[in-house]
Amino acid sequence: MTIFDLTPQDLVENLRRRLKKSLGQNFLLDENITRLIAREADNLNPHHILEIGPGAGALTLALCKLNRPITVLEKDDHCARFIQNTFAPEIPDFDVIHGDALDAELPAFLSDPLARPILVSNLPYNVASQIYFRFIDADYPLVGMVLMFQREVAQRYLARPGAKHYSILSVVGQYYHDIEHVTDVSPECFRPAPKVTSTVLKFVPRKRELSHEEELQFRKLVHAAFALRRKTLVNSLSGFAGLDKTAWTQKLSSIGLDENTRAESLGFKDFIRILRTI
Ligand code: SAM
Protein backbone atom coordinates (compact mmCIF):
# COMPACT_ATOMS: atom_id res chain seq x y z
CA MET A 1 0.00 0.00 0.00
CA THR A 2 1.33 3.46 -0.88
CA ILE A 3 0.21 6.91 0.11
CA PHE A 4 -1.68 7.14 -3.20
CA ASP A 5 -4.03 4.37 -2.02
CA LEU A 6 -5.26 6.67 0.76
CA THR A 7 -8.38 8.81 0.42
CA PRO A 8 -8.91 12.24 1.98
CA GLN A 9 -11.20 10.49 4.52
CA ASP A 10 -8.34 8.18 5.56
CA LEU A 11 -6.03 11.16 6.04
CA VAL A 12 -8.52 13.27 7.96
CA GLU A 13 -9.40 10.33 10.25
CA ASN A 14 -5.86 10.50 11.66
CA LEU A 15 -6.30 14.06 12.90
CA ARG A 16 -9.99 13.96 13.79
CA ARG A 17 -9.38 14.20 17.53
CA ARG A 18 -6.87 16.99 17.25
CA LEU A 19 -8.85 19.53 15.23
CA LYS A 20 -8.21 23.18 16.11
CA LYS A 21 -10.99 25.57 15.22
CA SER A 22 -8.74 28.55 16.02
CA LEU A 23 -6.49 27.57 13.08
CA GLY A 24 -9.41 27.32 10.65
CA GLN A 25 -9.04 23.55 10.41
CA ASN A 26 -11.81 22.50 8.05
CA PHE A 27 -10.28 19.66 6.07
CA LEU A 28 -11.30 18.84 2.51
CA LEU A 29 -12.92 15.46 1.95
CA ASP A 30 -14.04 15.79 -1.65
CA GLU A 31 -11.55 14.44 -4.17
CA ASN A 32 -13.33 16.16 -7.07
CA ILE A 33 -12.38 19.46 -5.47
CA THR A 34 -8.79 18.52 -4.61
CA ARG A 35 -8.30 17.19 -8.16
CA LEU A 36 -9.80 20.34 -9.67
CA ILE A 37 -7.50 22.59 -7.62
CA ALA A 38 -4.47 20.49 -8.63
CA ARG A 39 -5.53 20.63 -12.30
CA GLU A 40 -5.93 24.42 -12.19
CA ALA A 41 -2.48 24.69 -10.61
CA ASP A 42 -1.02 22.38 -13.26
CA ASN A 43 -2.51 24.53 -16.04
CA LEU A 44 -0.21 27.35 -14.92
CA ASN A 45 2.75 25.11 -15.76
CA PRO A 46 4.51 25.46 -12.42
CA HIS A 47 7.62 23.63 -11.33
CA HIS A 48 8.01 23.96 -7.55
CA ILE A 49 4.78 24.06 -5.52
CA LEU A 50 4.30 25.76 -2.14
CA GLU A 51 1.21 24.67 -0.25
CA ILE A 52 0.23 26.65 2.84
CA GLY A 53 -1.68 24.79 5.55
CA PRO A 54 -1.62 21.17 4.32
CA GLY A 55 -3.63 20.10 7.39
CA ALA A 56 -4.30 16.37 7.04
CA GLY A 57 -2.96 16.39 3.48
CA ALA A 58 -6.02 15.93 1.24
CA LEU A 59 -5.00 18.67 -1.17
CA THR A 60 -1.33 17.77 -0.71
CA LEU A 61 -2.10 14.26 -1.96
CA ALA A 62 -3.66 15.61 -5.16
CA LEU A 63 -0.71 17.99 -5.65
CA CYS A 64 1.80 15.14 -5.18
CA LYS A 65 0.23 13.42 -8.19
CA LEU A 66 1.56 16.29 -10.36
CA ASN A 67 5.06 14.88 -9.78
CA ARG A 68 6.76 18.15 -8.98
CA PRO A 69 8.84 19.32 -6.02
CA ILE A 70 6.53 20.33 -3.15
CA THR A 71 7.15 22.36 -0.04
CA VAL A 72 4.40 22.65 2.55
CA LEU A 73 4.18 25.23 5.33
CA GLU A 74 2.04 24.35 8.35
CA LYS A 75 1.57 26.15 11.66
CA ASP A 76 -0.06 23.37 13.66
CA ASP A 77 2.39 20.99 15.44
CA HIS A 78 0.30 17.86 14.97
CA CYS A 79 -0.45 18.50 11.31
CA ALA A 80 3.18 19.36 10.54
CA ARG A 81 4.38 16.16 12.24
CA PHE A 82 1.67 14.05 10.59
CA ILE A 83 2.50 15.39 7.12
CA GLN A 84 6.22 14.90 7.73
CA ASN A 85 5.72 11.29 8.82
CA THR A 86 3.16 10.39 6.17
CA PHE A 87 4.33 12.15 3.01
CA ALA A 88 8.05 12.84 3.34
CA PRO A 89 9.19 9.15 3.36
CA GLU A 90 7.25 8.35 0.20
CA ILE A 91 7.36 11.50 -1.93
CA PRO A 92 10.65 12.60 -3.48
CA ASP A 93 11.38 16.34 -3.30
CA PHE A 94 8.98 16.90 -0.42
CA ASP A 95 9.78 19.43 2.33
CA VAL A 96 7.86 20.47 5.40
CA ILE A 97 8.30 23.87 7.03
CA HIS A 98 6.79 24.12 10.48
CA GLY A 99 5.83 27.76 10.91
CA ASP A 100 3.35 30.56 10.54
CA ALA A 101 2.66 31.70 6.98
CA LEU A 102 2.45 35.28 8.23
CA ASP A 103 6.02 35.48 9.47
CA ALA A 104 7.96 32.25 8.82
CA GLU A 105 11.08 32.52 6.73
CA LEU A 106 9.93 31.49 3.26
CA PRO A 107 11.93 29.08 1.09
CA ALA A 108 14.52 30.41 -1.37
CA PHE A 109 12.95 28.73 -4.43
CA LEU A 110 10.13 31.33 -4.30
CA SER A 111 12.59 33.98 -5.47
CA ASP A 112 13.88 31.94 -8.39
CA PRO A 113 11.98 32.48 -11.67
CA LEU A 114 13.50 29.23 -13.02
CA ALA A 115 11.71 27.31 -10.23
CA ARG A 116 8.39 28.56 -11.70
CA PRO A 117 6.97 28.74 -8.17
CA ILE A 118 3.26 28.54 -7.47
CA LEU A 119 1.26 29.02 -4.28
CA VAL A 120 -1.67 26.67 -3.70
CA SER A 121 -3.78 26.71 -0.55
CA ASN A 122 -7.08 26.09 1.09
CA LEU A 123 -6.30 29.10 3.24
CA PRO A 124 -7.06 29.47 6.94
CA TYR A 125 -9.91 31.97 6.55
CA ASN A 126 -9.03 34.29 9.43
CA VAL A 127 -5.67 35.22 7.86
CA ALA A 128 -6.37 34.50 4.17
CA SER A 129 -5.99 38.00 2.73
CA GLN A 130 -3.03 38.75 5.02
CA ILE A 131 -1.27 35.74 3.48
CA TYR A 132 -2.20 36.88 -0.06
CA PHE A 133 -0.73 40.34 0.69
CA ARG A 134 2.41 38.87 2.19
CA PHE A 135 3.09 37.23 -1.17
CA ILE A 136 2.27 40.39 -3.11
CA ASP A 137 4.57 42.45 -0.92
CA ALA A 138 7.41 39.96 -1.28
CA ASP A 139 7.06 40.29 -5.06
CA TYR A 140 7.98 36.68 -5.81
CA PRO A 141 8.07 35.61 -9.48
CA LEU A 142 5.12 33.25 -8.99
CA VAL A 143 3.47 31.77 -12.09
CA GLY A 144 0.22 32.18 -10.18
CA MET A 145 -1.79 31.16 -7.15
CA VAL A 146 -4.78 28.88 -6.68
CA LEU A 147 -6.40 29.79 -3.39
CA MET A 148 -9.56 28.96 -1.50
CA PHE A 149 -11.32 31.70 0.47
CA GLN A 150 -14.65 31.96 2.18
CA ARG A 151 -17.11 32.99 -0.53
CA GLU A 152 -17.77 36.51 0.80
CA VAL A 153 -14.06 37.34 0.58
CA ALA A 154 -13.72 35.77 -2.87
CA GLN A 155 -16.63 37.91 -4.06
CA ARG A 156 -14.68 41.00 -3.06
CA TYR A 157 -11.64 39.94 -5.11
CA LEU A 158 -13.89 39.34 -8.13
CA ALA A 159 -16.24 42.36 -7.84
CA ARG A 160 -16.26 44.94 -10.61
CA PRO A 161 -16.75 48.72 -10.14
CA GLY A 162 -20.26 49.54 -8.97
CA ALA A 163 -20.93 46.03 -7.65
CA LYS A 164 -22.06 45.41 -4.06
CA HIS A 165 -18.84 43.72 -2.96
CA TYR A 166 -16.48 46.14 -4.72
CA SER A 167 -13.78 47.20 -2.23
CA ILE A 168 -10.08 47.79 -1.62
CA LEU A 169 -9.41 44.07 -2.15
CA SER A 170 -11.02 44.26 -5.61
CA VAL A 171 -8.99 47.27 -6.79
CA VAL A 172 -5.65 46.17 -5.41
CA GLY A 173 -6.12 42.46 -6.23
CA GLN A 174 -7.17 43.25 -9.80
CA TYR A 175 -4.13 45.51 -10.27
CA TYR A 176 -1.75 42.66 -9.40
CA HIS A 177 -3.67 39.72 -10.87
CA ASP A 178 -6.18 38.56 -13.40
CA ILE A 179 -8.53 36.79 -11.01
CA GLU A 180 -10.76 33.91 -12.12
CA HIS A 181 -13.52 32.08 -10.31
CA VAL A 182 -12.72 28.35 -10.34
CA THR A 183 -15.53 26.83 -8.26
CA ASP A 184 -17.70 27.27 -5.19
CA VAL A 185 -17.30 24.57 -2.54
CA SER A 186 -20.21 23.70 -0.27
CA PRO A 187 -19.73 23.11 3.48
CA GLU A 188 -20.42 19.34 3.15
CA CYS A 189 -17.13 18.94 1.26
CA PHE A 190 -15.21 19.50 4.51
CA ARG A 191 -14.82 17.94 7.92
CA PRO A 192 -15.87 19.58 10.12
CA ALA A 193 -18.31 21.44 7.86
CA PRO A 194 -17.73 25.20 8.08
CA LYS A 195 -20.71 27.56 8.44
CA VAL A 196 -19.98 29.26 5.12
CA THR A 197 -19.57 28.36 1.47
CA SER A 198 -16.03 28.56 0.08
CA THR A 199 -14.72 29.64 -3.30
CA VAL A 200 -11.56 28.70 -5.19
CA LEU A 201 -9.92 31.51 -7.17
CA LYS A 202 -7.05 31.45 -9.64
CA PHE A 203 -4.67 34.43 -9.66
CA VAL A 204 -2.53 35.00 -12.75
CA PRO A 205 0.04 37.83 -12.47
CA ARG A 206 -0.64 40.89 -14.65
CA LYS A 207 1.95 42.98 -16.37
CA ARG A 208 2.23 45.88 -13.93
CA GLU A 209 2.29 49.47 -15.06
CA LEU A 210 3.70 51.05 -11.86
CA SER A 211 7.14 51.04 -10.26
CA HIS A 212 7.44 49.58 -6.76
CA GLU A 213 7.40 53.08 -5.20
CA GLU A 214 4.33 54.04 -7.24
CA GLU A 215 2.57 50.85 -6.18
CA LEU A 216 2.95 51.82 -2.52
CA GLN A 217 1.41 55.22 -3.31
CA PHE A 218 -1.34 53.56 -5.38
CA ARG A 219 -2.29 51.39 -2.41
CA LYS A 220 -2.33 54.37 -0.05
CA LEU A 221 -4.51 56.25 -2.53
CA VAL A 222 -6.99 53.35 -2.80
CA HIS A 223 -7.17 53.00 1.00
CA ALA A 224 -7.80 56.74 1.39
CA ALA A 225 -10.42 56.70 -1.37
CA PHE A 226 -12.39 53.83 0.24
CA ALA A 227 -11.95 55.00 3.85
CA LEU A 228 -15.18 57.00 3.65
CA ARG A 229 -17.11 54.76 1.33
CA ARG A 230 -20.35 56.75 1.31
CA LYS A 231 -18.61 60.04 0.57
CA THR A 232 -17.53 61.47 -2.74
CA LEU A 233 -13.93 60.94 -3.79
CA VAL A 234 -13.16 64.62 -3.31
CA ASN A 235 -14.22 64.38 0.34
CA SER A 236 -12.44 61.09 0.98
CA LEU A 237 -9.20 62.31 -0.57
CA SER A 238 -9.25 65.73 1.08
CA GLY A 239 -5.87 66.06 2.79
CA PHE A 240 -4.33 63.12 0.90
CA ALA A 241 -0.98 63.97 -0.73
CA GLY A 242 -1.24 67.41 0.92
CA LEU A 243 -4.10 68.47 -1.36
CA ASP A 244 -7.32 70.09 -0.20
CA LYS A 245 -10.81 69.63 -1.66
CA THR A 246 -10.44 72.37 -4.23
CA ALA A 247 -7.15 70.96 -5.46
CA TRP A 248 -8.66 67.47 -5.68
CA THR A 249 -11.70 68.78 -7.58
CA GLN A 250 -9.31 70.28 -10.13
CA LYS A 251 -7.13 67.19 -10.37
CA LEU A 252 -10.11 64.89 -10.90
CA SER A 253 -11.71 67.21 -13.43
CA SER A 254 -8.40 67.31 -15.38
CA ILE A 255 -8.90 63.60 -16.09
CA GLY A 256 -12.62 63.87 -16.77
CA LEU A 257 -13.98 62.83 -13.33
CA ASP A 258 -16.65 65.08 -11.86
CA GLU A 259 -16.93 66.11 -8.22
CA ASN A 260 -19.65 63.54 -7.46
CA THR A 261 -17.45 60.58 -8.41
CA ARG A 262 -17.20 57.88 -5.71
CA ALA A 263 -14.39 55.37 -5.19
CA GLU A 264 -16.74 52.44 -5.73
CA SER A 265 -17.36 53.44 -9.37
CA LEU A 266 -13.66 53.44 -10.36
CA GLY A 267 -11.52 50.59 -11.66
CA PHE A 268 -7.82 50.19 -10.85
CA LYS A 269 -6.90 51.91 -14.13
CA ASP A 270 -8.83 55.00 -12.99
CA PHE A 271 -6.86 54.99 -9.74
CA ILE A 272 -3.65 54.84 -11.76
CA ARG A 273 -4.82 57.88 -13.76
CA ILE A 274 -5.56 59.71 -10.51
CA LEU A 275 -2.13 58.79 -9.15
CA ARG A 276 -0.52 60.19 -12.28
CA THR A 277 -2.07 63.62 -11.58
CA ILE A 278 -0.05 63.94 -8.37
N1 SAM B 1 -5.14 21.93 3.13
C1 SAM B 1 -6.00 21.22 4.06
C2 SAM B 1 -7.26 20.80 3.35
O1 SAM B 1 -7.59 21.44 2.34
O2 SAM B 1 -7.92 19.90 3.82
C3 SAM B 1 -6.30 22.04 5.31
C4 SAM B 1 -6.90 23.41 5.08
S1 SAM B 1 -7.44 24.20 6.58
C5 SAM B 1 -8.72 25.22 5.93
C6 SAM B 1 -6.18 25.42 6.91
C7 SAM B 1 -4.84 24.85 7.34
O3 SAM B 1 -3.94 25.95 7.56
C8 SAM B 1 -4.86 24.06 8.63
O4 SAM B 1 -4.06 22.91 8.48
C9 SAM B 1 -4.21 24.99 9.68
O5 SAM B 1 -3.55 24.31 10.71
C10 SAM B 1 -3.25 25.76 8.79
N2 SAM B 1 -2.94 27.11 9.28
C11 SAM B 1 -3.74 27.95 10.00
N3 SAM B 1 -3.12 29.13 10.19
C12 SAM B 1 -1.89 29.03 9.59
C13 SAM B 1 -0.80 29.92 9.46
N4 SAM B 1 -0.85 31.16 9.96
N5 SAM B 1 0.30 29.49 8.80
C14 SAM B 1 0.35 28.24 8.28
N6 SAM B 1 -0.67 27.35 8.37
C15 SAM B 1 -1.77 27.74 9.01
Coordinates of C-alpha atoms and ligand atoms in Angstrom, one line a residue:
M1 CA 0.0 0.0 0.0
T2 CA 1.3 3.5 -0.9
I3 CA 0.2 6.9 0.1
F4 CA -1.7 7.1 -3.2
D5 CA -4.0 4.4 -2.0
L6 CA -5.3 6.7 0.8
T7 CA -8.4 8.8 0.4
P8 CA -8.9 12.2 2.0
Q9 CA -11.2 10.5 4.5
D10 CA -8.3 8.2 5.6
L11 CA -6.0 11.2 6.0
V12 CA -8.5 13.3 8.0
E13 CA -9.4 10.3 10.2
N14 CA -5.9 10.5 11.7
L15 CA -6.3 14.1 12.9
R16 CA -10.0 14.0 13.8
R17 CA -9.4 14.2 17.5
R18 CA -6.9 17.0 17.3
L19 CA -8.8 19.5 15.2
K20 CA -8.2 23.2 16.1
K21 CA -11.0 25.6 15.2
S22 CA -8.7 28.5 16.0
L23 CA -6.5 27.6 13.1
G24 CA -9.4 27.3 10.6
Q25 CA -9.0 23.5 10.4
N26 CA -11.8 22.5 8.0
F27 CA -10.3 19.7 6.1
L28 CA -11.3 18.8 2.5
L29 CA -12.9 15.5 2.0
D30 CA -14.0 15.8 -1.7
E31 CA -11.6 14.4 -4.2
N32 CA -13.3 16.2 -7.1
I33 CA -12.4 19.5 -5.5
T34 CA -8.8 18.5 -4.6
R35 CA -8.3 17.2 -8.2
L36 CA -9.8 20.3 -9.7
I37 CA -7.5 22.6 -7.6
A38 CA -4.5 20.5 -8.6
R39 CA -5.5 20.6 -12.3
E40 CA -5.9 24.4 -12.2
A41 CA -2.5 24.7 -10.6
D42 CA -1.0 22.4 -13.3
N43 CA -2.5 24.5 -16.0
L44 CA -0.2 27.4 -14.9
N45 CA 2.7 25.1 -15.8
P46 CA 4.5 25.5 -12.4
H47 CA 7.6 23.6 -11.3
H48 CA 8.0 24.0 -7.5
I49 CA 4.8 24.1 -5.5
L50 CA 4.3 25.8 -2.1
E51 CA 1.2 24.7 -0.2
I52 CA 0.2 26.7 2.8
G53 CA -1.7 24.8 5.5
P54 CA -1.6 21.2 4.3
G55 CA -3.6 20.1 7.4
A56 CA -4.3 16.4 7.0
G57 CA -3.0 16.4 3.5
A58 CA -6.0 15.9 1.2
L59 CA -5.0 18.7 -1.2
T60 CA -1.3 17.8 -0.7
L61 CA -2.1 14.3 -2.0
A62 CA -3.7 15.6 -5.2
L63 CA -0.7 18.0 -5.6
C64 CA 1.8 15.1 -5.2
K65 CA 0.2 13.4 -8.2
L66 CA 1.6 16.3 -10.4
N67 CA 5.1 14.9 -9.8
R68 CA 6.8 18.2 -9.0
P69 CA 8.8 19.3 -6.0
I70 CA 6.5 20.3 -3.2
T71 CA 7.2 22.4 0.0
V72 CA 4.4 22.6 2.6
L73 CA 4.2 25.2 5.3
E74 CA 2.0 24.4 8.3
K75 CA 1.6 26.2 11.7
D76 CA -0.1 23.4 13.7
D77 CA 2.4 21.0 15.4
H78 CA 0.3 17.9 15.0
C79 CA -0.4 18.5 11.3
A80 CA 3.2 19.4 10.5
R81 CA 4.4 16.2 12.2
F82 CA 1.7 14.1 10.6
I83 CA 2.5 15.4 7.1
Q84 CA 6.2 14.9 7.7
N85 CA 5.7 11.3 8.8
T86 CA 3.2 10.4 6.2
F87 CA 4.3 12.2 3.0
A88 CA 8.1 12.8 3.3
P89 CA 9.2 9.2 3.4
E90 CA 7.3 8.4 0.2
I91 CA 7.4 11.5 -1.9
P92 CA 10.7 12.6 -3.5
D93 CA 11.4 16.3 -3.3
F94 CA 9.0 16.9 -0.4
D95 CA 9.8 19.4 2.3
V96 CA 7.9 20.5 5.4
I97 CA 8.3 23.9 7.0
H98 CA 6.8 24.1 10.5
G99 CA 5.8 27.8 10.9
D100 CA 3.3 30.6 10.5
A101 CA 2.7 31.7 7.0
L102 CA 2.5 35.3 8.2
D103 CA 6.0 35.5 9.5
A104 CA 8.0 32.3 8.8
E105 CA 11.1 32.5 6.7
L106 CA 9.9 31.5 3.3
P107 CA 11.9 29.1 1.1
A108 CA 14.5 30.4 -1.4
F109 CA 12.9 28.7 -4.4
L110 CA 10.1 31.3 -4.3
S111 CA 12.6 34.0 -5.5
D112 CA 13.9 31.9 -8.4
P113 CA 12.0 32.5 -11.7
L114 CA 13.5 29.2 -13.0
A115 CA 11.7 27.3 -10.2
R116 CA 8.4 28.6 -11.7
P117 CA 7.0 28.7 -8.2
I118 CA 3.3 28.5 -7.5
L119 CA 1.3 29.0 -4.3
V120 CA -1.7 26.7 -3.7
S121 CA -3.8 26.7 -0.6
N122 CA -7.1 26.1 1.1
L123 CA -6.3 29.1 3.2
P124 CA -7.1 29.5 6.9
Y125 CA -9.9 32.0 6.6
N126 CA -9.0 34.3 9.4
V127 CA -5.7 35.2 7.9
A128 CA -6.4 34.5 4.2
S129 CA -6.0 38.0 2.7
Q130 CA -3.0 38.7 5.0
I131 CA -1.3 35.7 3.5
Y132 CA -2.2 36.9 -0.1
F133 CA -0.7 40.3 0.7
R134 CA 2.4 38.9 2.2
F135 CA 3.1 37.2 -1.2
I136 CA 2.3 40.4 -3.1
D137 CA 4.6 42.5 -0.9
A138 CA 7.4 40.0 -1.3
D139 CA 7.1 40.3 -5.1
Y140 CA 8.0 36.7 -5.8
P141 CA 8.1 35.6 -9.5
L142 CA 5.1 33.2 -9.0
V143 CA 3.5 31.8 -12.1
G144 CA 0.2 32.2 -10.2
M145 CA -1.8 31.2 -7.2
V146 CA -4.8 28.9 -6.7
L147 CA -6.4 29.8 -3.4
M148 CA -9.6 29.0 -1.5
F149 CA -11.3 31.7 0.5
Q150 CA -14.6 32.0 2.2
R151 CA -17.1 33.0 -0.5
E152 CA -17.8 36.5 0.8
V153 CA -14.1 37.3 0.6
A154 CA -13.7 35.8 -2.9
Q155 CA -16.6 37.9 -4.1
R156 CA -14.7 41.0 -3.1
Y157 CA -11.6 39.9 -5.1
L158 CA -13.9 39.3 -8.1
A159 CA -16.2 42.4 -7.8
R160 CA -16.3 44.9 -10.6
P161 CA -16.7 48.7 -10.1
G162 CA -20.3 49.5 -9.0
A163 CA -20.9 46.0 -7.6
K164 CA -22.1 45.4 -4.1
H165 CA -18.8 43.7 -3.0
Y166 CA -16.5 46.1 -4.7
S167 CA -13.8 47.2 -2.2
I168 CA -10.1 47.8 -1.6
L169 CA -9.4 44.1 -2.2
S170 CA -11.0 44.3 -5.6
V171 CA -9.0 47.3 -6.8
V172 CA -5.6 46.2 -5.4
G173 CA -6.1 42.5 -6.2
Q174 CA -7.2 43.2 -9.8
Y175 CA -4.1 45.5 -10.3
Y176 CA -1.8 42.7 -9.4
H177 CA -3.7 39.7 -10.9
D178 CA -6.2 38.6 -13.4
I179 CA -8.5 36.8 -11.0
E180 CA -10.8 33.9 -12.1
H181 CA -13.5 32.1 -10.3
V182 CA -12.7 28.3 -10.3
T183 CA -15.5 26.8 -8.3
D184 CA -17.7 27.3 -5.2
V185 CA -17.3 24.6 -2.5
S186 CA -20.2 23.7 -0.3
P187 CA -19.7 23.1 3.5
E188 CA -20.4 19.3 3.2
C189 CA -17.1 18.9 1.3
F190 CA -15.2 19.5 4.5
R191 CA -14.8 17.9 7.9
P192 CA -15.9 19.6 10.1
A193 CA -18.3 21.4 7.9
P194 CA -17.7 25.2 8.1
K195 CA -20.7 27.6 8.4
V196 CA -20.0 29.3 5.1
T197 CA -19.6 28.4 1.5
S198 CA -16.0 28.6 0.1
T199 CA -14.7 29.6 -3.3
V200 CA -11.6 28.7 -5.2
L201 CA -9.9 31.5 -7.2
K202 CA -7.1 31.4 -9.6
F203 CA -4.7 34.4 -9.7
V204 CA -2.5 35.0 -12.7
P205 CA 0.0 37.8 -12.5
R206 CA -0.6 40.9 -14.7
K207 CA 2.0 43.0 -16.4
R208 CA 2.2 45.9 -13.9
E209 CA 2.3 49.5 -15.1
L210 CA 3.7 51.0 -11.9
S211 CA 7.1 51.0 -10.3
H212 CA 7.4 49.6 -6.8
E213 CA 7.4 53.1 -5.2
E214 CA 4.3 54.0 -7.2
E215 CA 2.6 50.9 -6.2
L216 CA 2.9 51.8 -2.5
Q217 CA 1.4 55.2 -3.3
F218 CA -1.3 53.6 -5.4
R219 CA -2.3 51.4 -2.4
K220 CA -2.3 54.4 0.0
L221 CA -4.5 56.3 -2.5
V222 CA -7.0 53.4 -2.8
H223 CA -7.2 53.0 1.0
A224 CA -7.8 56.7 1.4
A225 CA -10.4 56.7 -1.4
F226 CA -12.4 53.8 0.2
A227 CA -11.9 55.0 3.8
L228 CA -15.2 57.0 3.6
R229 CA -17.1 54.8 1.3
R230 CA -20.4 56.7 1.3
K231 CA -18.6 60.0 0.6
T232 CA -17.5 61.5 -2.7
L233 CA -13.9 60.9 -3.8
V234 CA -13.2 64.6 -3.3
N235 CA -14.2 64.4 0.3
S236 CA -12.4 61.1 1.0
L237 CA -9.2 62.3 -0.6
S238 CA -9.3 65.7 1.1
G239 CA -5.9 66.1 2.8
F240 CA -4.3 63.1 0.9
A241 CA -1.0 64.0 -0.7
G242 CA -1.2 67.4 0.9
L243 CA -4.1 68.5 -1.4
D244 CA -7.3 70.1 -0.2
K245 CA -10.8 69.6 -1.7
T246 CA -10.4 72.4 -4.2
A247 CA -7.1 71.0 -5.5
W248 CA -8.7 67.5 -5.7
T249 CA -11.7 68.8 -7.6
Q250 CA -9.3 70.3 -10.1
K251 CA -7.1 67.2 -10.4
L252 CA -10.1 64.9 -10.9
S253 CA -11.7 67.2 -13.4
S254 CA -8.4 67.3 -15.4
I255 CA -8.9 63.6 -16.1
G256 CA -12.6 63.9 -16.8
L257 CA -14.0 62.8 -13.3
D258 CA -16.7 65.1 -11.9
E259 CA -16.9 66.1 -8.2
N260 CA -19.6 63.5 -7.5
T261 CA -17.5 60.6 -8.4
R262 CA -17.2 57.9 -5.7
A263 CA -14.4 55.4 -5.2
E264 CA -16.7 52.4 -5.7
S265 CA -17.4 53.4 -9.4
L266 CA -13.7 53.4 -10.4
G267 CA -11.5 50.6 -11.7
F268 CA -7.8 50.2 -10.8
K269 CA -6.9 51.9 -14.1
D270 CA -8.8 55.0 -13.0
F271 CA -6.9 55.0 -9.7
I272 CA -3.6 54.8 -11.8
R273 CA -4.8 57.9 -13.8
I274 CA -5.6 59.7 -10.5
L275 CA -2.1 58.8 -9.1
R276 CA -0.5 60.2 -12.3
T277 CA -2.1 63.6 -11.6
I278 CA -0.1 63.9 -8.4
Ligands
SAM1 N1 -5.1 21.9 3.1 C1 -6.0 21.2 4.1 C2 -7.3 20.8 3.4 O1 -7.6 21.4 2.3 O2 -7.9 19.9 3.8 C3 -6.3 22.0 5.3 C4 -6.9 23.4 5.1 S1 -7.4 24.2 6.6 C5 -8.7 25.2 5.9 C6 -6.2 25.4 6.9 C7 -4.8 24.8 7.3 O3 -3.9 25.9 7.6 C8 -4.9 24.1 8.6 O4 -4.1 22.9 8.5 C9 -4.2 25.0 9.7 O5 -3.6 24.3 10.7 C10 -3.3 25.8 8.8 N2 -2.9 27.1 9.3 C11 -3.7 28.0 10.0 N3 -3.1 29.1 10.2 C12 -1.9 29.0 9.6 C13 -0.8 29.9 9.5 N4 -0.8 31.2 10.0 N5 0.3 29.5 8.8 C14 0.4 28.2 8.3 N6 -0.7 27.3 8.4 C15 -1.8 27.7 9.0

